[in-house]
Amino acid sequence: MRKIEMPLRYPFQTHAGQVNDRELIIIEIMDIEGRKGFGEVTAFSTPFYTSETSESAWLVLRRIFLPAVNWHQIVHPSNMASQLSIWQGNRMAKAGLEAALWDLYGKQLNKSLSQLIGGSRSYVESGVVLSLADKLEEVIANYQNEGYRRYKLKIEKYKEGQMIDEIKAYAPSLPLMIDANGLYEEKDIPYLQSLDSKGLMMIEQPFRPGDFYLHQQLQNQLDTPLCLDESLTSLADVKQAVLMGSCQIINIKISRVGGMTEALAIHEWSRKNNIPVWCGGMVESGISKAHNIALASLDGFIIPGDISASARFWERDLIIPEVEVKQGRIKVPLDPGIGFKVDEEYLQFVTQNSYIFQPDIS
């Protein structure tokens, strides 16, 4: 395990705070033949997105998860999800550990991660997140030139209408959505109704995580679809939200739901029930982004996800080649595993702390 810190090209700001340097955990698993699989724990340094942090994930991995795994019984990456299911929460730590196994498993079978999970697309459509720190007119013009196909706007409470109107003035046909990250309360329902005329693709997570009732009440009064993010940590949550009518669209984040195995289950259930899904992002490095690209290659992902070019956040990414967006699309790699080579020299350079776990496989 490596605890790393990477400087962002530009600050990333939401109403909850600003990120200038991204702390992440990179997990590397090596088999007896020397092949390496890489995963990423995308928890933030502070608990503003979930209660999990990079520090708590580091501790739970080192002290609980790694020693508790019966490594003899791991014959498929999903076995890791089964073994860790006895422990509550800590989904980002679980996801990072399982992700390294998926990468390794693909390399062992000489198959790309997309092929392993049943992906059918050669390219995935790319969306981009607009931070509160961005000079919107300038960055939107640049992203339009690159062909991004969906724009997610981070917002300030009660300034959304003005921000949307300003964007629509210079980009009237922009496929735009807003992300509230649980900013609103029940008293804000009439205000949110006033946004129904703005022509948004969706409103993401207006109320606090887990409040399916308020989301249901709002969705009943809006034509604009609601999308849930922080509220959905498992397939059970997704079923509850959809069956209650709390949303019409699902954001799937591998790290938020505890790993690829659970993400695949959510995708399959949503596909069978005609629920549109898209792949969310976490201001992650190319290692995590590579897993997202594979996930978004599945048939059910019909809305462009938060899968932007490496240059969106980094002067230098952890993967070679870096992720590029061309005409609003990203090519799905076909090389084994995640399909990218990890830049181990740069990984070592950004490493702040490391820990080696040697399981008993005798």
Tab-separated table of C-alpha atoms in Angstrom:
chain	number	residue	atom	x	y	z
A	1	MET	CA	0.000	0.000	0.000
A	2	ARG	CA	1.215	3.487	-0.825
A	3	LYS	CA	-0.176	6.688	0.595
A	4	ILE	CA	0.435	9.290	-2.082
A	5	GLU	CA	-0.195	12.988	-2.631
A	6	MET	CA	-0.570	14.539	-6.087
A	7	PRO	CA	-0.914	18.277	-6.795
A	8	LEU	CA	-3.949	19.277	-8.852
A	9	ARG	CA	-3.381	21.508	-11.879
A	10	TYR	CA	-6.199	23.739	-10.641
A	11	PRO	CA	-8.093	23.819	-7.324
A	12	PHE	CA	-11.251	21.703	-7.231
A	13	GLN	CA	-13.946	23.414	-5.191
A	14	THR	CA	-17.423	22.487	-4.020
A	15	HIS	CA	-19.610	24.151	-1.404
A	16	ALA	CA	-17.992	21.834	1.168
A	17	GLY	CA	-14.432	22.987	0.548
A	18	GLN	CA	-11.486	23.133	-1.818
A	19	VAL	CA	-8.978	20.430	-2.797
A	20	ASN	CA	-5.516	21.582	-3.922
A	21	ASP	CA	-3.531	18.390	-3.377
A	22	ARG	CA	-5.148	14.966	-3.706
A	23	GLU	CA	-4.304	12.346	-1.123
A	24	LEU	CA	-4.905	8.792	-2.358
A	25	ILE	CA	-3.986	5.208	-1.490
A	26	ILE	CA	-2.594	2.993	-4.252
A	27	ILE	CA	-2.755	-0.748	-3.644
A	28	GLU	CA	-0.446	-3.108	-5.520
A	29	ILE	CA	-0.922	-6.881	-5.400
A	30	MET	CA	1.725	-9.180	-6.875
A	31	ASP	CA	1.255	-12.858	-7.699
A	32	ILE	CA	3.962	-15.524	-7.403
A	33	GLU	CA	4.893	-15.036	-11.070
A	34	GLY	CA	5.595	-11.327	-10.558
A	35	ARG	CA	2.492	-9.891	-12.251
A	36	LYS	CA	1.112	-6.774	-10.568
A	37	GLY	CA	-2.439	-5.535	-10.148
A	38	PHE	CA	-3.203	-1.957	-9.112
A	39	GLY	CA	-6.201	-0.472	-7.311
A	40	GLU	CA	-6.939	2.909	-5.798
A	41	VAL	CA	-8.683	4.034	-2.619
A	42	THR	CA	-10.375	7.332	-3.515
A	43	ALA	CA	-11.470	8.497	-0.054
A	44	PHE	CA	-10.740	12.165	0.597
A	45	SER	CA	-8.535	13.577	3.340
A	46	THR	CA	-11.576	14.878	5.235
A	47	PRO	CA	-15.040	13.314	5.647
A	48	PHE	CA	-16.934	15.837	3.488
A	49	TYR	CA	-18.118	13.311	0.894
A	50	THR	CA	-18.504	10.208	3.072
A	51	SER	CA	-17.514	9.400	6.636
A	52	GLU	CA	-14.553	7.433	5.287
A	53	THR	CA	-11.219	9.226	4.884
A	54	SER	CA	-7.875	8.250	3.423
A	55	GLU	CA	-6.496	7.922	6.958
A	56	SER	CA	-9.310	5.694	8.185
A	57	ALA	CA	-9.076	3.564	5.026
A	58	TRP	CA	-5.328	3.130	5.533
A	59	LEU	CA	-5.832	1.957	9.106
A	60	VAL	CA	-8.703	-0.432	8.405
A	61	LEU	CA	-6.879	-2.000	5.476
A	62	ARG	CA	-3.688	-2.481	7.424
A	63	ARG	CA	-5.126	-3.597	10.759
A	64	ILE	CA	-8.302	-5.453	9.758
A	65	PHE	CA	-8.917	-6.270	6.106
A	66	LEU	CA	-5.511	-7.503	4.952
A	67	PRO	CA	-4.905	-9.800	7.950
A	68	ALA	CA	-8.503	-11.084	7.869
A	69	VAL	CA	-8.594	-12.205	4.233
A	70	ASN	CA	-8.280	-15.940	3.604
A	71	TRP	CA	-6.012	-15.616	0.599
A	72	HIS	CA	-6.229	-19.339	-0.245
A	73	GLN	CA	-9.901	-18.868	-1.101
A	74	ILE	CA	-9.382	-15.942	-3.484
A	75	VAL	CA	-9.793	-17.484	-6.946
A	76	HIS	CA	-11.800	-14.582	-8.439
A	77	PRO	CA	-11.893	-10.857	-7.521
A	78	SER	CA	-15.501	-11.126	-6.340
A	79	ASN	CA	-14.338	-13.543	-3.615
A	80	MET	CA	-12.742	-10.526	-1.951
A	81	ALA	CA	-16.102	-8.729	-1.838
A	82	SER	CA	-17.705	-11.795	-0.247
A	83	GLN	CA	-15.039	-12.100	2.415
A	84	LEU	CA	-15.107	-8.405	3.327
A	85	SER	CA	-18.909	-8.252	3.449
A	86	ILE	CA	-18.898	-9.224	7.146
A	87	TRP	CA	-17.398	-5.804	7.933
A	88	GLN	CA	-19.600	-2.724	7.956
A	89	GLY	CA	-18.946	0.299	5.748
A	90	ASN	CA	-15.401	1.237	4.694
A	91	ARG	CA	-16.473	0.738	1.099
A	92	MET	CA	-13.686	2.749	-0.481
A	93	ALA	CA	-11.059	0.655	1.291
A	94	LYS	CA	-12.840	-2.493	0.083
A	95	ALA	CA	-13.121	-1.129	-3.453
A	96	GLY	CA	-9.429	-0.303	-3.716
A	97	LEU	CA	-8.389	-3.758	-2.562
A	98	GLU	CA	-10.805	-5.520	-4.891
A	99	ALA	CA	-9.748	-3.272	-7.811
A	100	ALA	CA	-6.138	-4.447	-7.562
A	101	LEU	CA	-7.376	-8.032	-7.845
A	102	TRP	CA	-9.456	-7.245	-10.943
A	103	ASP	CA	-6.394	-5.747	-12.642
A	104	LEU	CA	-4.232	-8.723	-11.672
A	105	TYR	CA	-6.885	-11.244	-12.725
A	106	GLY	CA	-7.116	-9.667	-16.170
A	107	LYS	CA	-3.350	-9.885	-16.566
A	108	GLN	CA	-3.356	-13.522	-15.484
A	109	LEU	CA	-6.027	-14.376	-18.080
A	110	ASN	CA	-4.522	-12.038	-20.691
A	111	LYS	CA	-7.845	-10.183	-20.975
A	112	SER	CA	-8.717	-6.524	-20.620
A	113	LEU	CA	-10.838	-5.505	-17.648
A	114	SER	CA	-13.566	-4.444	-20.059
A	115	GLN	CA	-13.608	-7.908	-21.608
A	116	LEU	CA	-13.602	-9.567	-18.174
A	117	ILE	CA	-16.764	-7.786	-17.077
A	118	GLY	CA	-18.615	-8.038	-20.388
A	119	GLY	CA	-18.018	-4.582	-21.823
A	120	SER	CA	-19.086	-4.132	-25.426
A	121	ARG	CA	-17.983	-0.605	-26.336
A	122	SER	CA	-14.769	0.408	-28.078
A	123	TYR	CA	-15.198	3.998	-26.844
A	124	VAL	CA	-16.963	5.592	-23.874
A	125	GLU	CA	-18.512	9.048	-23.979
A	126	SER	CA	-16.896	11.575	-21.681
A	127	GLY	CA	-18.385	14.152	-19.336
A	128	VAL	CA	-16.647	16.763	-17.224
A	129	VAL	CA	-17.194	18.402	-13.829
A	130	LEU	CA	-17.197	22.184	-13.474
A	131	SER	CA	-15.796	23.245	-10.117
A	132	LEU	CA	-16.673	26.432	-8.237
A	133	ALA	CA	-13.051	27.487	-8.707
A	134	ASP	CA	-13.297	27.349	-12.521
A	135	LYS	CA	-13.594	30.390	-14.767
A	136	LEU	CA	-16.668	28.893	-16.358
A	137	GLU	CA	-16.892	30.662	-19.701
A	138	GLU	CA	-13.226	29.989	-20.427
A	139	VAL	CA	-13.143	26.335	-19.344
A	140	ILE	CA	-16.464	25.494	-20.999
A	141	ALA	CA	-15.194	26.851	-24.308
A	142	ASN	CA	-12.090	24.680	-23.976
A	143	TYR	CA	-14.112	21.591	-23.052
A	144	GLN	CA	-16.505	22.173	-25.950
A	145	ASN	CA	-13.523	22.211	-28.291
A	146	GLU	CA	-12.535	18.820	-26.874
A	147	GLY	CA	-16.079	17.568	-27.467
A	148	TYR	CA	-17.165	16.728	-23.909
A	149	ARG	CA	-20.729	15.440	-24.042
A	150	ARG	CA	-22.092	16.222	-20.570
A	151	TYR	CA	-21.293	19.007	-18.083
A	152	LYS	CA	-21.833	18.747	-14.333
A	153	LEU	CA	-21.892	22.014	-12.421
A	154	LYS	CA	-20.971	22.234	-8.737
A	155	ILE	CA	-23.164	24.890	-7.168
A	156	GLU	CA	-23.579	27.485	-4.436
A	157	LYS	CA	-26.933	27.451	-2.697
A	158	TYR	CA	-29.468	29.935	-4.115
A	159	LYS	CA	-27.031	31.023	-6.852
A	160	GLU	CA	-27.793	28.069	-9.120
A	161	GLY	CA	-30.366	29.815	-11.294
A	162	GLN	CA	-28.035	32.712	-12.000
A	163	MET	CA	-25.123	30.359	-12.762
A	164	ILE	CA	-27.249	28.264	-15.123
A	165	ASP	CA	-28.589	31.366	-16.911
A	166	GLU	CA	-25.084	32.750	-17.386
A	167	ILE	CA	-23.866	29.459	-18.853
A	168	LYS	CA	-26.892	29.161	-21.133
A	169	ALA	CA	-26.241	32.704	-22.399
A	170	TYR	CA	-22.940	31.692	-24.031
A	171	ALA	CA	-23.609	27.942	-24.426
A	172	PRO	CA	-27.380	27.598	-24.913
A	173	SER	CA	-27.354	23.963	-26.019
A	174	LEU	CA	-24.884	22.726	-23.398
A	175	PRO	CA	-25.962	19.343	-21.923
A	176	LEU	CA	-25.908	20.590	-18.343
A	177	MET	CA	-26.740	19.111	-14.942
A	178	ILE	CA	-26.145	20.357	-11.407
A	179	ASP	CA	-24.729	18.487	-8.424
A	180	ALA	CA	-25.911	19.605	-4.994
A	181	ASN	CA	-24.021	17.074	-2.834
A	182	GLY	CA	-26.882	17.089	-0.306
A	183	LEU	CA	-26.951	20.864	0.062
A	184	TYR	CA	-30.725	21.377	0.422
A	185	GLU	CA	-33.382	20.908	3.100
A	186	GLU	CA	-37.113	20.253	2.967
A	187	LYS	CA	-37.860	23.978	3.078
A	188	ASP	CA	-36.008	24.358	-0.246
A	189	ILE	CA	-38.460	22.237	-2.252
A	190	PRO	CA	-40.305	25.298	-3.693
A	191	TYR	CA	-36.971	26.822	-4.690
A	192	LEU	CA	-35.885	23.604	-6.384
A	193	GLN	CA	-39.175	23.545	-8.270
A	194	SER	CA	-38.188	26.906	-9.757
A	195	LEU	CA	-35.213	25.196	-11.439
A	196	ASP	CA	-37.541	22.892	-13.352
A	197	SER	CA	-37.697	25.360	-16.227
A	198	LYS	CA	-33.918	25.553	-16.733
A	199	GLY	CA	-33.711	22.609	-19.105
A	200	LEU	CA	-31.297	20.587	-16.958
A	201	MET	CA	-30.417	16.980	-17.766
A	202	MET	CA	-30.822	16.140	-14.072
A	203	ILE	CA	-30.354	17.390	-10.522
A	204	GLU	CA	-27.959	15.202	-8.550
A	205	GLN	CA	-28.347	14.463	-4.833
A	206	PRO	CA	-30.263	17.551	-3.668
A	207	PHE	CA	-30.895	16.238	-0.121
A	208	ARG	CA	-28.702	14.558	2.462
A	209	PRO	CA	-27.577	10.965	1.867
A	210	GLY	CA	-30.147	8.329	2.772
A	211	ASP	CA	-33.200	10.588	2.721
A	212	PHE	CA	-35.212	8.647	0.164
A	213	TYR	CA	-38.459	10.203	1.363
A	214	LEU	CA	-37.537	13.839	0.607
A	215	HIS	CA	-36.098	12.861	-2.759
A	216	GLN	CA	-39.367	11.060	-3.518
A	217	GLN	CA	-41.394	14.119	-2.544
A	218	LEU	CA	-39.301	16.378	-4.775
A	219	GLN	CA	-39.247	13.992	-7.739
A	220	ASN	CA	-43.052	13.835	-7.593
A	221	GLN	CA	-43.115	17.618	-8.127
A	222	LEU	CA	-40.461	17.895	-10.856
A	223	ASP	CA	-40.236	17.031	-14.517
A	224	THR	CA	-36.447	17.233	-14.260
A	225	PRO	CA	-35.045	13.810	-13.334
A	226	LEU	CA	-33.342	13.417	-9.983
A	227	CYS	CA	-30.133	11.404	-9.805
A	228	LEU	CA	-28.786	9.922	-6.573
A	229	ASP	CA	-25.112	9.647	-5.646
A	230	GLU	CA	-24.147	9.656	-1.959
A	231	SER	CA	-27.450	7.964	-1.010
A	232	LEU	CA	-26.611	4.800	-2.951
A	233	THR	CA	-23.983	2.587	-1.329
A	234	SER	CA	-25.324	-0.812	-2.429
A	235	LEU	CA	-27.743	-2.604	-4.727
A	236	ALA	CA	-30.222	-2.634	-1.837
A	237	ASP	CA	-30.116	1.170	-1.693
A	238	VAL	CA	-30.653	1.389	-5.449
A	239	LYS	CA	-33.685	-0.883	-5.321
A	240	GLN	CA	-35.176	1.138	-2.475
A	241	ALA	CA	-34.621	4.467	-4.241
A	242	VAL	CA	-36.095	3.303	-7.538
A	243	LEU	CA	-39.061	1.456	-6.063
A	244	MET	CA	-39.918	4.466	-3.880
A	245	GLY	CA	-39.684	6.810	-6.853
A	246	SER	CA	-36.867	8.799	-5.244
A	247	CYS	CA	-34.931	9.179	-8.485
A	248	GLN	CA	-35.000	8.374	-12.185
A	249	ILE	CA	-31.242	8.123	-12.827
A	250	ILE	CA	-28.432	6.305	-10.999
A	251	ASN	CA	-24.818	7.446	-10.563
A	252	ILE	CA	-22.596	4.387	-10.083
A	253	LYS	CA	-19.220	4.933	-8.439
A	254	ILE	CA	-17.120	1.827	-7.933
A	255	SER	CA	-15.539	3.220	-4.773
A	256	ARG	CA	-18.802	4.424	-3.223
A	257	VAL	CA	-20.513	1.034	-3.532
A	258	GLY	CA	-17.574	-1.019	-2.279
A	259	GLY	CA	-16.072	-2.316	-5.487
A	260	MET	CA	-16.561	-3.537	-9.024
A	261	THR	CA	-18.579	-6.596	-7.961
A	262	GLU	CA	-21.324	-4.472	-6.406
A	263	ALA	CA	-21.130	-1.936	-9.245
A	264	LEU	CA	-21.740	-4.738	-11.761
A	265	ALA	CA	-24.751	-5.961	-9.771
A	266	ILE	CA	-26.226	-2.439	-9.728
A	267	HIS	CA	-25.647	-2.042	-13.455
A	268	GLU	CA	-27.330	-5.344	-14.270
A	269	TRP	CA	-30.383	-4.671	-12.090
A	270	SER	CA	-30.718	-1.140	-13.493
A	271	ARG	CA	-30.413	-2.413	-17.071
A	272	LYS	CA	-33.135	-5.005	-16.544
A	273	ASN	CA	-35.383	-2.341	-15.033
A	274	ASN	CA	-34.662	0.324	-17.681
A	275	ILE	CA	-33.009	2.748	-15.243
A	276	PRO	CA	-30.397	4.997	-16.912
A	277	VAL	CA	-26.985	4.864	-15.240
A	278	TRP	CA	-23.707	6.728	-15.599
A	279	CYS	CA	-20.263	6.396	-14.052
A	280	GLY	CA	-19.281	8.988	-11.458
A	281	GLY	CA	-15.768	10.233	-10.700
A	282	MET	CA	-13.820	11.037	-7.537
A	283	VAL	CA	-10.973	13.359	-8.636
A	284	GLU	CA	-8.932	10.197	-9.001
A	285	SER	CA	-5.719	9.195	-10.708
A	286	GLY	CA	-5.584	7.278	-13.959
A	287	ILE	CA	-5.506	3.953	-12.082
A	288	SER	CA	-9.031	4.420	-10.751
A	289	LYS	CA	-10.100	6.129	-13.972
A	290	ALA	CA	-9.028	3.039	-15.942
A	291	HIS	CA	-11.397	0.916	-13.863
A	292	ASN	CA	-14.155	3.472	-14.547
A	293	ILE	CA	-13.527	3.307	-18.292
A	294	ALA	CA	-13.977	-0.469	-18.206
A	295	LEU	CA	-17.191	-0.150	-16.188
A	296	ALA	CA	-18.606	2.492	-18.537
A	297	SER	CA	-18.015	0.165	-21.509
A	298	LEU	CA	-21.050	-1.876	-20.378
A	299	ASP	CA	-24.299	-1.514	-22.331
A	300	GLY	CA	-26.342	0.066	-19.536
A	301	PHE	CA	-24.202	3.206	-19.265
A	302	ILE	CA	-26.179	5.430	-21.623
A	303	ILE	CA	-25.241	8.815	-20.098
A	304	PRO	CA	-21.666	10.187	-20.408
A	305	GLY	CA	-19.839	9.740	-17.103
A	306	ASP	CA	-17.376	11.820	-15.089
A	307	ILE	CA	-14.496	10.299	-17.054
A	308	SER	CA	-12.338	13.160	-18.247
A	309	ALA	CA	-8.817	13.365	-19.642
A	310	SER	CA	-5.859	12.970	-17.291
A	311	ALA	CA	-4.984	16.604	-18.048
A	312	ARG	CA	-8.266	17.719	-16.423
A	313	PHE	CA	-6.636	17.316	-13.003
A	314	TRP	CA	-2.965	16.393	-13.405
A	315	GLU	CA	0.207	17.760	-14.931
A	316	ARG	CA	1.398	14.157	-14.814
A	317	ASP	CA	-0.776	11.112	-14.192
A	318	LEU	CA	0.165	7.730	-12.759
A	319	ILE	CA	-0.502	5.852	-15.991
A	320	ILE	CA	1.128	5.538	-19.403
A	321	PRO	CA	-0.306	6.539	-21.798
A	322	GLU	CA	-2.461	9.100	-20.065
A	323	VAL	CA	-6.214	9.206	-20.666
A	324	GLU	CA	-7.098	11.394	-23.639
A	325	VAL	CA	-10.465	12.688	-24.807
A	326	LYS	CA	-10.896	12.962	-28.551
A	327	GLN	CA	-14.156	14.278	-29.978
A	328	GLY	CA	-15.795	13.702	-26.616
A	329	ARG	CA	-14.815	10.049	-26.376
A	330	ILE	CA	-12.193	7.887	-24.660
A	331	LYS	CA	-10.891	4.720	-26.264
A	332	VAL	CA	-11.412	1.585	-24.170
A	333	PRO	CA	-8.008	-0.117	-23.851
A	334	LEU	CA	-7.659	-3.746	-24.875
A	335	ASP	CA	-4.354	-4.595	-23.156
A	336	PRO	CA	-4.630	-7.026	-20.210
A	337	GLY	CA	-6.012	-5.744	-16.933
A	338	ILE	CA	-6.737	-2.028	-16.736
A	339	GLY	CA	-5.004	-1.593	-20.094
A	340	PHE	CA	-2.535	1.068	-18.984
A	341	LYS	CA	1.004	0.800	-17.670
A	342	VAL	CA	1.511	2.270	-14.214
A	343	ASP	CA	4.314	4.845	-14.102
A	344	GLU	CA	6.082	3.275	-11.137
A	345	GLU	CA	8.858	5.874	-11.137
A	346	TYR	CA	6.362	8.692	-10.654
A	347	LEU	CA	4.342	6.581	-8.227
A	348	GLN	CA	7.436	6.260	-6.067
A	349	PHE	CA	8.072	10.001	-6.348
A	350	VAL	CA	4.615	10.952	-5.012
A	351	THR	CA	4.616	8.280	-2.282
A	352	GLN	CA	4.424	9.708	1.244
A	353	ASN	CA	4.230	6.434	3.155
A	354	SER	CA	4.173	2.749	2.312
A	355	TYR	CA	3.335	-0.587	3.902
A	356	ILE	CA	4.057	-4.121	2.712
A	357	PHE	CA	1.787	-6.987	3.722
A	358	GLN	CA	3.022	-10.529	3.149
A	359	PRO	CA	0.163	-13.055	3.427
A	360	ASP	CA	0.838	-16.602	4.519
A	361	ILE	CA	0.351	-18.628	1.323
A	362	SER	CA	2.371	-21.669	2.391
